[in-house]
Tab-separated table of C-alpha atoms in Angstrom:
chain	number	residue	atom	x	y	z
A	1	MET	CA	14.582	13.146	-13.797
A	2	PRO	CA	11.615	15.518	-14.102
A	3	LYS	CA	11.434	18.487	-11.760
A	4	SER	CA	7.655	18.829	-11.937
A	5	ILE	CA	4.770	16.421	-11.496
A	6	SER	CA	2.294	15.879	-14.299
A	7	SER	CA	-1.330	16.777	-13.569
A	8	HIS	CA	-2.592	13.233	-14.147
A	9	HIS	CA	-0.347	11.945	-11.355
A	10	LEU	CA	-2.032	14.410	-8.988
A	11	ARG	CA	-5.502	13.042	-9.728
A	12	MET	CA	-7.018	9.800	-8.521
A	13	PRO	CA	-7.023	7.150	-11.260
A	14	HIS	CA	-10.366	6.538	-12.946
A	15	VAL	CA	-12.414	3.600	-11.673
A	16	GLU	CA	-15.856	2.170	-12.353
A	17	LYS	CA	-18.425	0.888	-9.868
A	18	GLY	CA	-18.030	-2.802	-9.176
A	19	MET	CA	-14.242	-2.779	-9.525
A	20	ALA	CA	-11.876	-4.265	-6.930
A	21	VAL	CA	-8.942	-1.899	-6.404
A	22	GLY	CA	-5.796	-2.297	-4.325
A	23	LEU	CA	-4.273	0.680	-2.507
A	24	PHE	CA	-0.504	0.250	-2.250
A	25	GLY	CA	0.932	3.352	-0.598
A	26	GLY	CA	4.357	4.333	0.608
A	27	SER	CA	7.210	6.769	0.329
A	28	PHE	CA	9.018	4.488	-2.172
A	29	ASN	CA	12.321	6.117	-1.301
A	30	PRO	CA	13.500	4.744	-3.631
A	31	PRO	CA	11.093	2.303	-5.301
A	32	HIS	CA	12.608	-1.062	-6.236
A	33	GLY	CA	11.844	-4.491	-7.607
A	34	GLY	CA	10.590	-5.713	-4.239
A	35	HIS	CA	7.777	-3.171	-4.401
A	36	ALA	CA	6.917	-4.255	-7.940
A	37	LEU	CA	6.821	-7.894	-6.808
A	38	VAL	CA	4.399	-7.062	-3.973
A	39	ALA	CA	2.170	-5.200	-6.457
A	40	GLU	CA	2.113	-8.087	-8.930
A	41	ILE	CA	1.442	-10.714	-6.242
A	42	ALA	CA	-1.424	-8.622	-4.865
A	43	LEU	CA	-2.959	-8.145	-8.306
A	44	ARG	CA	-3.035	-11.876	-8.962
A	45	ALA	CA	-3.883	-13.230	-5.509
A	46	LEU	CA	-6.630	-10.691	-4.808
A	47	ARG	CA	-7.951	-10.703	-8.386
A	48	LEU	CA	-7.885	-6.926	-8.577
A	49	ASP	CA	-9.078	-4.842	-11.500
A	50	GLN	CA	-6.535	-2.149	-10.627
A	51	LEU	CA	-3.755	-1.472	-8.151
A	52	TRP	CA	-2.956	2.121	-7.225
A	53	TRP	CA	0.762	2.535	-6.496
A	54	ILE	CA	0.450	5.639	-4.310
A	55	VAL	CA	3.684	7.602	-3.929
A	56	THR	CA	3.292	9.729	-0.815
A	57	PRO	CA	4.827	13.191	-0.350
A	58	GLY	CA	6.284	12.034	2.983
A	59	ASN	CA	5.892	9.540	5.808
A	60	PRO	CA	5.086	11.070	9.239
A	61	LEU	CA	6.818	8.111	10.925
A	62	LYS	CA	10.003	8.834	8.983
A	63	ALA	CA	10.225	12.560	9.663
A	64	GLY	CA	13.764	13.850	9.330
A	65	ARG	CA	14.782	11.186	6.832
A	66	GLN	CA	15.867	12.745	3.572
A	67	ALA	CA	13.683	11.679	0.674
A	68	LEU	CA	14.203	11.863	-3.055
A	69	PRO	CA	12.016	14.506	-4.726
A	70	LEU	CA	8.454	13.293	-5.238
A	71	ALA	CA	8.688	13.702	-9.024
A	72	GLU	CA	11.773	11.489	-9.066
A	73	ARG	CA	10.128	8.768	-6.974
A	74	ILE	CA	7.140	8.807	-9.344
A	75	ALA	CA	9.386	8.534	-12.400
A	76	LEU	CA	11.393	5.675	-10.862
A	77	SER	CA	8.170	3.857	-9.975
A	78	GLU	CA	6.995	4.163	-13.578
A	79	THR	CA	10.126	2.344	-14.772
A	80	LEU	CA	9.431	-0.684	-12.563
A	81	THR	CA	6.194	-1.887	-14.089
A	82	GLU	CA	4.544	-2.017	-17.477
A	83	ASN	CA	1.348	-3.615	-16.214
A	84	PRO	CA	-1.521	-1.362	-17.351
A	85	ARG	CA	-3.556	-2.345	-14.294
A	86	ILE	CA	-0.942	-0.771	-12.001
A	87	LYS	CA	-1.568	2.973	-11.778
A	88	ILE	CA	1.282	5.119	-10.485
A	89	THR	CA	-0.251	8.094	-8.683
A	90	ALA	CA	0.579	10.844	-6.203
A	91	PHE	CA	-2.911	12.242	-5.694
A	92	GLU	CA	-2.217	12.760	-1.975
A	93	ALA	CA	0.084	15.625	-2.902
A	94	GLY	CA	-2.712	17.241	-4.874
A	95	SER	CA	-5.130	16.940	-1.961
A	96	ALA	CA	-2.855	17.891	0.959
A	97	ILE	CA	-3.405	14.480	2.590
A	98	ARG	CA	-0.871	13.430	5.211
A	99	TYR	CA	-2.139	10.281	6.917
A	100	THR	CA	-3.203	6.944	5.436
A	101	ALA	CA	-6.480	6.975	7.383
A	102	ASP	CA	-7.390	10.329	5.819
A	103	MET	CA	-6.399	9.097	2.364
A	104	ILE	CA	-8.590	6.006	2.675
A	105	ASP	CA	-11.531	8.145	3.812
A	106	HIS	CA	-10.905	10.464	0.852
A	107	VAL	CA	-10.817	7.586	-1.635
A	108	THR	CA	-13.763	5.571	-0.330
A	109	THR	CA	-16.146	8.518	0.003
A	110	ARG	CA	-15.412	9.672	-3.550
A	111	ASN	CA	-15.755	6.240	-5.129
A	112	PRO	CA	-18.969	4.596	-3.885
A	113	GLY	CA	-19.548	1.138	-5.266
A	114	VAL	CA	-15.827	0.374	-5.612
A	115	ASP	CA	-14.264	-2.282	-3.370
A	116	PHE	CA	-10.906	-1.130	-2.028
A	117	VAL	CA	-8.306	-3.184	-0.192
A	118	TRP	CA	-5.181	-1.857	1.528
A	119	ILE	CA	-1.968	-3.621	0.533
A	120	MET	CA	1.299	-3.618	2.452
A	121	GLY	CA	4.455	-5.640	2.808
A	122	ALA	CA	4.737	-7.800	5.907
A	123	ASP	CA	7.718	-5.730	7.064
A	124	ASN	CA	5.338	-2.786	7.647
A	125	LEU	CA	2.975	-4.799	9.820
A	126	ARG	CA	5.297	-4.629	12.825
A	127	ASP	CA	4.744	-0.875	13.203
A	128	PHE	CA	1.204	-0.685	11.866
A	129	HIS	CA	-0.164	0.045	15.357
A	130	LEU	CA	1.883	3.270	15.345
A	131	TRP	CA	-0.011	4.609	12.346
A	132	GLN	CA	-2.545	7.367	12.910
A	133	ARG	CA	-5.999	5.778	13.570
A	134	TRP	CA	-4.753	2.305	12.601
A	135	ARG	CA	-7.812	0.554	14.029
A	136	GLU	CA	-10.024	2.792	11.916
A	137	ILE	CA	-8.071	1.789	8.809
A	138	ALA	CA	-8.621	-1.904	9.598
A	139	ARG	CA	-12.337	-1.307	10.089
A	140	THR	CA	-12.715	0.721	6.887
A	141	VAL	CA	-11.036	-1.475	4.259
A	142	PRO	CA	-9.814	-5.081	4.109
A	143	ILE	CA	-6.030	-5.462	4.398
A	144	ALA	CA	-3.730	-7.766	2.438
A	145	VAL	CA	-0.293	-8.351	3.931
A	146	ILE	CA	2.247	-9.625	1.394
A	147	ASP	CA	5.187	-11.742	2.537
A	148	ARG	CA	8.579	-10.014	2.769
A	149	PRO	CA	12.005	-11.467	3.757
A	150	GLY	CA	12.453	-11.719	7.509
A	151	ALA	CA	8.821	-10.939	8.262
A	152	THR	CA	7.080	-14.256	7.600
A	153	LEU	CA	6.856	-15.287	11.260
A	154	ALA	CA	7.164	-11.888	12.934
A	155	PHE	CA	3.789	-10.771	11.603
A	156	LEU	CA	1.984	-13.153	13.978
A	157	SER	CA	3.284	-11.226	16.990
A	158	SER	CA	2.316	-7.806	15.649
A	159	LYS	CA	-0.287	-5.843	17.570
A	160	MET	CA	-2.492	-5.596	14.492
A	161	ALA	CA	-2.502	-9.380	13.949
A	162	GLN	CA	-3.309	-9.986	17.605
A	163	THR	CA	-6.000	-7.293	17.813
A	164	PHE	CA	-7.795	-8.524	14.699
A	165	SER	CA	-6.947	-12.224	14.990
A	166	ARG	CA	-10.603	-13.241	14.588
A	167	SER	CA	-10.859	-11.222	11.358
A	168	ARG	CA	-8.123	-13.097	9.524
A	169	VAL	CA	-9.170	-14.566	6.187
A	170	ASP	CA	-7.442	-17.750	5.043
A	171	GLU	CA	-4.992	-17.199	2.218
A	172	SER	CA	-6.939	-19.676	0.087
A	173	ASP	CA	-9.829	-17.191	0.135
A	174	ALA	CA	-7.679	-14.159	-0.748
A	175	ALA	CA	-9.545	-13.676	-4.024
A	176	THR	CA	-12.658	-12.735	-2.029
A	177	LEU	CA	-10.928	-10.290	0.329
A	178	ALA	CA	-11.745	-7.081	-1.555
A	179	ARG	CA	-15.449	-7.980	-1.382
A	180	THR	CA	-15.312	-8.933	2.311
A	181	ARG	CA	-16.741	-6.589	4.917
A	182	PRO	CA	-13.980	-5.198	7.155
A	183	PRO	CA	-12.362	-5.805	9.481
A	184	ALA	CA	-10.822	-8.540	7.358
A	185	TRP	CA	-7.210	-9.271	6.531
A	186	THR	CA	-5.050	-11.994	5.081
A	187	PHE	CA	-1.379	-12.900	4.806
A	188	ILE	CA	-0.221	-13.885	1.333
A	189	HIS	CA	2.886	-16.005	0.786
A	190	GLY	CA	4.763	-15.989	-2.490
A	191	PRO	CA	8.062	-15.094	-4.154
A	192	ARG	CA	10.081	-12.663	-2.062
A	193	SER	CA	12.672	-10.038	-2.920
A	194	SER	CA	15.500	-9.161	-0.554
A	195	LEU	CA	15.634	-5.612	-1.904
A	196	SER	CA	14.805	-2.815	0.515
A	197	SER	CA	14.759	0.963	0.202
A	198	THR	CA	16.844	1.278	3.373
A	199	ALA	CA	19.603	-0.978	1.977
A	200	ILE	CA	19.587	0.880	-1.356
A	201	ARG	CA	19.966	4.253	0.402
A	202	SER	CA	22.804	2.892	2.542
A	203	ALA	CA	24.608	1.525	-0.518
A	204	GLU	CA	24.306	4.839	-2.331
A	205	ARG	CA	25.808	6.695	0.655
A	206	SER	CA	28.776	4.310	0.996
C-alpha cells in the first residue's frame, strides 16, 4: 500500500455549475462492498452527476479507535469501484477540516451553482444527532439515507427523523432531492450488504 497521498486526492474533484453531486463521507476503516453498494444506489436513485467518496482523516466520534493509514484507506476505496462518476477523495486532509458541518460549508461556498446532497447509510442515522451542528447540516444540504441491514425500521425512531419529519421527501421523488431546498431528506430502500467495517476489523483481530 502507498505510504503517501497523491496531490489529486487532496484536492476537491472538479465540478461544473448545474451538476448534482453526492457527498459520501466516512472513515472507511476499512472500506468494503457495502460502501460501494450505497454509493451505486445513491448515484442511480438520486440521478447524480458525481458522487464524492470522501475518506476522512479521522472521526471525532470514534476517537481512540485505531484506523488504517489514510493512504491505505484511499487505495482500498479505489479498488472497490470502477465507476468514473465516483470520485475517491481525501480533500479534508488537505484543508485541515475535522467536522462534517465544516466540510459541507467548505464545499458549498466554493462551488456555487452546484447542487450537493449528503449521503449516509441508515446505520449512521441513529447517532446523527451527536454530530457537531447536525441541525445545521440538515438545513444546508438535502440528505439521502440509504438502507442498511438492521436499520430499516430503527431510522424512524432516530432524533433526526423525528426532528425533520415534515421535511421527508417520498422515495418515489428521490431523483429530485438534490434540487430540493433543505431541510429535505429521504430514505432509499434497495439491495443491502451485510458487510460492516466493525465486523471486518474484528475478524482481522481474531
